[in-house]
């Protein structure tokens, strides 16, 4: 194990409350004596065991990454040097994606999507669904799918086999949101994944069924909706809100709706904020990615999670670094935690870090990554999975790790082609700086 930290001898363990720049504390020291007092700055003032008063300074030990400020080697591409976002764009949106984070906004709440579909005849169909986060679906008033989950949106994550009636059919979708991204995408196909024929969406702006061309042009993705207002209740978590029946589930006419049409998705210039030579997530603006795509490479970047003392778990300094836009290395304020696959340094649903090297919030950290892309033959058969060696704050947390699958929430799962570097907008004010990449394409 690397020697990556040095600590002073334990003085005491405290519990306390912050007020007006001071922290009122109580606890016991290594000898079992009780302490009561206040900490302001680096100084404790108080009473030990009821009769020893005084004050002294508390020394903080801070370990900084040895690769902070690493210079880009010859031949590297300096993706961000603190001045502008010229190398970056917001990704082309997912076809048919309804971005509730932009349209409705907020966290720990739910919203509903409503559509009407006309079928020329009675027929079986498949609803392919993607959601951020949980999703419930009703067809003609009958629940046909439910998945109470926290995830980023990926088209066709869920599948529901349904039977359409001849004439009009109603589709109601409930989407929960914890924090960060929020939305859904729905596609109607036959059992082989092909768009259905003789199907029309109701254009609510015109109140008619003249919109069949939208379904045909978008391969069956639903693009014409009514969107409800947001609903929440008594500070319930999104997982608990999933089973609360709000107005649209009981009476569609009791809900407030806005008409919405999904427009063609296009890449847009990056609009994150630049602060003190760092780019900062602009919540709701969406993730950013490089214009250029890469195969094999060495990557250096520095990141900083904000201090969010009132939040816990995945709501605390959350972001992510997607290699090729497909393989997520987690960014999270998980200082002092166990070190899971959804915490800082984890590869989501693939691998936990060998050691939790996460620094405290508001401290700059580093990722240094050697990445080799998956290999495929001329017929599209996979020969080798992607592999990565990842150093977090200078310490190896993944050593030549095989990454067999693309992680959820990425751009796509087309692992046979080059992809960009993507930085995730998960709704928190995470910052990035000093980002450079050196291509190391090694052939087969």
XYZ file of C-alpha atoms in Angstrom:
444
model
C 0.000 0.000 0.000
C 1.238 3.492 -0.834
C 2.002 5.715 2.110
C -0.603 8.317 1.230
C -1.468 9.935 4.551
C 0.103 11.076 7.799
C -2.020 11.717 10.870
C -1.453 13.286 14.284
C -2.136 11.245 17.413
C -5.836 11.195 18.303
C -6.778 13.962 20.709
C -10.512 13.509 21.098
C -13.699 12.549 19.272
C -16.426 15.190 19.235
C -20.045 15.656 18.282
C -21.259 19.190 17.768
C -23.452 21.844 16.185
C -22.403 24.830 14.072
C -23.697 28.309 14.926
C -22.402 31.784 13.974
C -19.007 30.566 12.840
C -18.401 28.412 15.923
C -18.967 24.737 16.613
C -20.249 23.721 20.051
C -18.788 20.311 20.851
C -18.734 17.569 23.445
C -16.934 14.247 23.546
C -14.194 12.158 25.110
C -10.456 12.014 24.546
C -8.078 9.071 24.267
C -7.828 8.898 28.088
C -11.604 8.793 28.547
C -11.937 12.334 29.896
C -15.000 14.370 28.908
C -14.567 17.580 26.894
C -17.073 20.416 26.446
C -16.445 23.649 24.601
C -16.298 25.414 21.253
C -14.095 25.241 18.180
C -13.557 28.426 16.194
C -11.104 28.305 13.338
C -8.297 26.071 14.585
C -8.754 26.810 18.312
C -10.630 24.820 20.983
C -11.799 26.663 24.094
C -13.581 24.854 26.886
C -13.474 22.555 29.893
C -11.907 19.114 30.265
C -13.407 16.811 32.919
C -15.185 19.768 34.487
C -12.157 21.533 35.937
C -9.425 22.059 33.347
C -10.092 25.073 31.133
C -7.972 26.686 28.495
C -7.387 26.880 24.770
C -4.984 25.494 22.193
C -4.638 25.246 18.410
C -5.803 22.236 16.409
C -3.494 21.286 13.544
C -5.114 20.070 10.338
C -3.338 17.454 8.229
C -4.113 17.843 4.517
C -2.864 15.439 1.877
C -2.849 16.867 -1.666
C -2.623 14.801 -4.815
C 0.949 14.601 -6.131
C -0.343 15.116 -9.690
C -2.185 18.385 -9.071
C -1.127 20.837 -11.740
C 0.423 18.133 -13.935
C 1.759 19.598 -17.174
C 0.461 18.228 -20.455
C 3.176 16.203 -22.235
C 4.243 16.871 -25.794
C 1.524 15.876 -28.230
C -1.301 16.114 -25.700
C -4.523 17.992 -26.415
C -5.276 20.624 -23.782
C -9.029 20.240 -23.510
C -9.500 22.865 -20.816
C -6.978 25.407 -19.559
C -9.335 27.682 -17.676
C -10.128 30.271 -20.341
C -12.949 29.000 -22.546
C -15.015 25.967 -23.549
C -13.930 25.894 -27.187
C -13.341 22.116 -27.127
C -16.714 21.350 -25.528
C -20.379 21.060 -26.501
C -23.592 19.864 -24.934
C -24.386 16.434 -26.423
C -27.025 15.973 -29.037
C -30.088 15.067 -27.061
C -31.627 11.627 -27.053
C -34.277 11.262 -29.749
C -37.671 11.730 -28.140
C -36.215 12.715 -24.753
C -38.479 14.846 -22.552
C -36.160 16.868 -20.307
C -38.207 17.442 -17.163
C -35.214 19.025 -15.409
C -35.521 21.945 -17.833
C -39.300 21.944 -18.337
C -40.435 21.451 -14.724
C -37.326 21.566 -12.525
C -36.710 20.805 -8.861
C -35.798 17.669 -6.932
C -37.506 15.051 -4.754
C -40.697 15.214 -6.796
C -42.647 13.543 -9.587
C -44.285 14.640 -12.831
C -46.487 12.948 -15.415
C -46.432 12.681 -19.208
C -49.646 12.069 -21.125
C -50.061 11.002 -24.755
C -52.857 9.730 -26.977
C -52.155 7.222 -29.742
C -54.527 6.230 -32.539
C -54.217 2.739 -34.039
C -55.882 1.714 -37.294
C -56.574 -1.716 -35.847
C -56.157 -3.707 -32.664
C -52.556 -4.905 -32.424
C -49.771 -5.982 -30.091
C -46.887 -3.592 -29.555
C -43.806 -3.006 -27.423
C -43.101 0.126 -25.378
C -39.358 0.737 -25.084
C -38.724 3.035 -22.137
C -35.886 5.034 -20.647
C -36.156 7.151 -17.514
C -34.302 9.295 -15.000
C -35.272 8.189 -12.335
C -38.185 5.795 -11.580
C -41.010 5.126 -14.038
C -44.627 3.909 -14.001
C -46.692 3.482 -17.167
C -50.443 3.091 -17.662
C -52.039 2.155 -20.992
C -55.742 2.919 -21.202
C -55.839 3.216 -17.414
C -54.145 -0.132 -16.708
C -50.692 -0.269 -15.122
C -48.383 -2.010 -17.618
C -44.932 -1.243 -16.203
C -43.254 -0.060 -12.984
C -39.590 0.315 -12.061
C -38.703 2.209 -8.871
C -35.075 2.983 -9.640
C -32.438 5.730 -9.461
C -30.539 6.010 -12.762
C -29.658 8.143 -15.740
C -31.788 7.890 -18.847
C -30.856 5.302 -21.463
C -33.342 4.526 -24.259
C -34.904 1.062 -24.115
C -33.696 0.368 -20.573
C -37.148 -1.111 -19.865
C -39.592 -3.023 -22.060
C -43.358 -3.377 -21.727
C -45.442 -5.585 -24.014
C -48.812 -3.939 -24.621
C -51.993 -4.404 -26.661
C -53.306 -1.356 -28.506
C -57.010 -0.985 -29.132
C -58.348 0.096 -32.495
C -58.900 3.840 -32.263
C -57.595 6.043 -29.472
C -55.310 4.769 -26.690
C -54.051 6.759 -23.705
C -50.533 6.535 -22.273
C -49.764 8.016 -18.843
C -46.180 7.957 -17.539
C -45.036 8.900 -14.032
C -41.374 9.908 -13.571
C -39.693 10.411 -10.185
C -36.685 12.615 -9.531
C -34.163 12.662 -6.723
C -31.559 15.179 -7.845
C -29.830 16.129 -11.088
C -31.153 14.840 -14.398
C -34.860 14.123 -14.815
C -36.844 12.927 -17.800
C -38.008 10.065 -19.986
C -38.114 8.672 -23.500
C -40.721 6.285 -24.959
C -40.781 4.410 -28.261
C -43.543 2.252 -29.775
C -42.393 -0.674 -31.926
C -43.440 -4.128 -33.026
C -41.926 -7.251 -31.457
C -38.908 -6.993 -33.793
C -38.146 -3.387 -32.863
C -39.528 -1.885 -36.089
C -41.848 1.160 -36.022
C -45.549 0.353 -36.101
C -47.620 1.172 -39.162
C -50.957 2.963 -39.095
C -50.203 4.723 -35.811
C -50.739 8.434 -35.093
C -49.998 10.720 -32.154
C -52.526 13.331 -31.149
C -51.225 16.829 -31.727
C -52.701 18.518 -28.640
C -51.957 21.956 -30.068
C -54.328 21.158 -32.943
C -56.474 18.619 -31.076
C -56.336 16.156 -33.960
C -54.514 13.033 -35.090
C -52.630 14.586 -37.977
C -49.261 13.838 -36.464
C -48.525 10.361 -37.756
C -45.507 11.758 -39.578
C -43.802 12.428 -36.243
C -43.862 8.765 -35.276
C -42.704 7.668 -38.716
C -39.909 10.235 -38.916
C -38.639 9.411 -35.422
C -38.735 5.608 -35.670
C -41.676 5.355 -33.314
C -40.415 7.723 -30.603
C -43.286 9.617 -28.987
C -42.785 13.367 -29.311
C -46.168 14.989 -28.602
C -47.110 15.208 -24.932
C -48.960 16.928 -22.180
C -46.732 17.470 -19.127
C -48.098 17.913 -15.621
C -46.917 20.212 -12.887
C -44.574 18.754 -10.270
C -45.883 16.894 -7.223
C -44.237 16.237 -3.874
C -45.384 15.411 -0.334
C -44.069 15.871 3.200
C -40.399 15.686 2.224
C -40.808 12.100 1.007
C -37.949 10.588 -0.957
C -38.502 9.889 -4.672
C -38.582 6.184 -3.851
C -41.527 6.803 -1.501
C -43.243 9.225 -3.894
C -43.227 6.454 -6.488
C -46.257 4.836 -4.832
C -48.165 8.011 -3.934
C -51.134 8.446 -6.290
C -51.220 12.121 -7.270
C -53.994 13.847 -9.247
C -53.207 12.518 -12.758
C -53.569 8.928 -11.546
C -57.080 9.585 -10.268
C -58.505 12.267 -12.553
C -56.645 13.651 -15.567
C -58.859 16.725 -15.573
C -57.808 17.575 -12.010
C -54.201 18.089 -13.084
C -52.597 21.170 -14.631
C -50.994 20.368 -17.995
C -48.776 22.093 -20.520
C -48.491 21.017 -24.162
C -45.005 20.010 -25.253
C -43.405 18.862 -28.498
C -39.961 17.227 -28.530
C -37.868 18.972 -31.178
C -34.992 17.607 -33.218
C -31.929 17.108 -31.049
C -28.760 19.023 -31.945
C -25.406 19.611 -30.307
C -25.203 23.004 -28.602
C -22.226 25.108 -27.447
C -21.216 24.310 -23.877
C -22.661 26.750 -21.350
C -21.072 25.683 -18.070
C -19.738 28.502 -15.908
C -16.030 29.374 -15.770
C -14.921 30.397 -12.270
C -11.282 30.943 -11.245
C -9.897 28.934 -14.187
C -12.290 26.042 -13.540
C -15.417 24.972 -15.399
C -18.393 24.473 -13.105
C -21.527 22.432 -13.742
C -24.506 24.634 -14.547
C -27.355 22.537 -13.123
C -29.995 21.725 -15.695
C -27.862 22.859 -18.636
C -26.845 19.274 -19.309
C -23.590 17.374 -19.468
C -20.708 18.558 -21.645
C -18.534 16.500 -23.974
C -15.527 17.055 -26.183
C -16.073 17.751 -29.865
C -13.297 15.279 -30.655
C -13.657 11.515 -30.222
C -10.958 9.179 -28.922
C -9.947 5.522 -28.912
C -6.943 4.813 -26.631
C -5.574 7.592 -24.443
C -3.980 8.906 -21.265
C -6.212 11.405 -19.470
C -5.486 13.877 -16.688
C -8.165 15.983 -15.053
C -8.718 17.729 -11.748
C -12.071 18.035 -10.000
C -13.585 19.474 -6.854
C -16.890 18.571 -5.177
C -18.761 21.290 -3.280
C -19.390 21.201 0.462
C -23.037 20.106 0.858
C -23.501 19.349 4.590
C -27.287 19.118 4.356
C -27.201 16.365 1.713
C -26.274 12.691 1.859
C -25.431 9.844 -0.469
C -25.863 10.439 -4.198
C -27.100 14.006 -3.618
C -23.699 15.127 -2.334
C -21.290 16.532 -4.933
C -22.358 14.144 -7.690
C -20.950 14.111 -11.215
C -19.122 11.637 -13.421
C -16.349 11.275 -15.994
C -17.500 9.176 -18.967
C -14.621 7.672 -20.950
C -15.635 7.569 -24.628
C -18.980 8.873 -23.360
C -19.749 5.282 -22.252
C -17.786 4.179 -19.179
C -18.441 6.235 -16.047
C -15.836 6.916 -13.385
C -17.884 8.291 -10.503
C -17.359 11.712 -8.957
C -18.985 12.103 -5.529
C -18.262 13.536 -2.113
C -17.748 10.142 -0.483
C -14.895 11.181 1.810
C -14.444 8.627 4.590
C -17.069 6.226 3.250
C -16.735 2.568 2.311
C -15.881 3.095 -1.344
C -18.630 1.549 -3.493
C -19.140 1.325 -7.246
C -21.451 4.365 -7.089
C -19.059 6.428 -4.955
C -16.005 8.432 -5.945
C -13.628 6.353 -8.053
C -16.142 3.572 -8.647
C -17.024 2.255 -12.092
C -20.813 2.206 -11.905
C -22.131 -1.378 -11.564
C -18.727 -2.748 -12.628
C -16.061 -2.281 -9.943
C -15.378 -0.715 -6.544
C -12.090 1.164 -6.043
C -9.274 -0.787 -4.369
C -9.079 2.010 -1.791
C -11.309 5.021 -1.189
C -8.980 7.906 -2.044
C -11.682 10.570 -1.982
C -10.501 13.817 -0.401
C -12.760 16.117 1.641
C -15.195 18.377 -0.224
C -13.859 21.688 -1.566
C -10.393 20.147 -2.039
C -8.990 19.683 -5.550
C -8.491 16.052 -6.580
C -7.059 14.260 -9.613
C -7.851 11.391 -11.945
C -5.024 10.027 -14.085
C -6.383 7.381 -16.437
C -4.813 5.017 -18.967
C -7.620 3.773 -21.210
C -7.681 1.189 -23.984
C -10.883 0.839 -25.997
C -12.739 -2.379 -26.748
C -11.715 -4.273 -29.897
C -14.042 -5.706 -32.545
C -13.448 -7.648 -35.743
C -14.647 -6.608 -39.212
C -17.940 -8.441 -38.674
C -18.740 -6.582 -35.470
C -17.788 -9.414 -33.119
C -16.236 -8.318 -29.842
C -12.655 -9.503 -29.355
C -11.605 -7.617 -26.213
C -13.352 -5.467 -23.628
C -12.231 -1.953 -22.754
C -9.580 -1.736 -20.030
C -8.443 1.064 -17.725
C -5.865 1.812 -15.067
C -7.072 4.669 -12.875
C -5.110 6.678 -10.315
C -7.145 8.745 -7.879
C -5.069 11.395 -6.121
C -1.939 9.543 -7.224
C -2.929 6.083 -5.948
C -3.968 3.194 -8.219
C -7.607 2.356 -7.509
C -8.188 0.213 -10.638
C -5.289 -1.739 -12.150
C -5.762 -2.782 -15.795
C -9.453 -3.239 -15.057
C -11.646 -4.943 -17.645
C -14.840 -2.953 -18.325
C -17.110 -5.380 -20.183
C -20.181 -3.153 -20.577
C -21.048 0.490 -21.129
C -22.483 2.024 -17.958
C -25.971 3.509 -17.683
C -26.492 7.177 -18.422
C -23.855 7.406 -21.151
C -24.229 8.595 -24.718
C -24.586 5.139 -26.250
C -23.464 1.533 -25.981
C -21.661 1.401 -29.358
C -18.375 0.226 -27.899
C -16.783 -0.501 -31.295
C -16.300 3.149 -32.301
C -14.377 6.124 -30.850
C -16.164 8.375 -28.382
C -15.732 11.713 -26.590
C -14.862 12.564 -23.018
C -18.081 13.510 -21.208
C -18.498 15.311 -17.882
C -21.861 14.768 -16.229
C -24.350 17.347 -15.036
C -26.011 15.686 -12.028
C -27.294 18.941 -10.575
C -24.411 19.718 -8.188
C -21.797 22.491 -8.495
C -18.834 20.224 -9.228
C -15.807 21.920 -10.825
C -13.173 20.669 -13.293
C -9.848 22.120 -14.400
C -6.500 21.268 -16.073
C -7.914 18.655 -18.451
C -5.625 17.169 -21.073
C -5.574 13.973 -23.104
C -2.786 12.171 -24.961
C -3.862 9.737 -27.656
C -2.029 6.404 -27.445
C -3.797 4.391 -30.130
C -2.116 0.995 -30.090
C -3.877 -0.733 -32.989
C -5.187 -4.232 -32.384
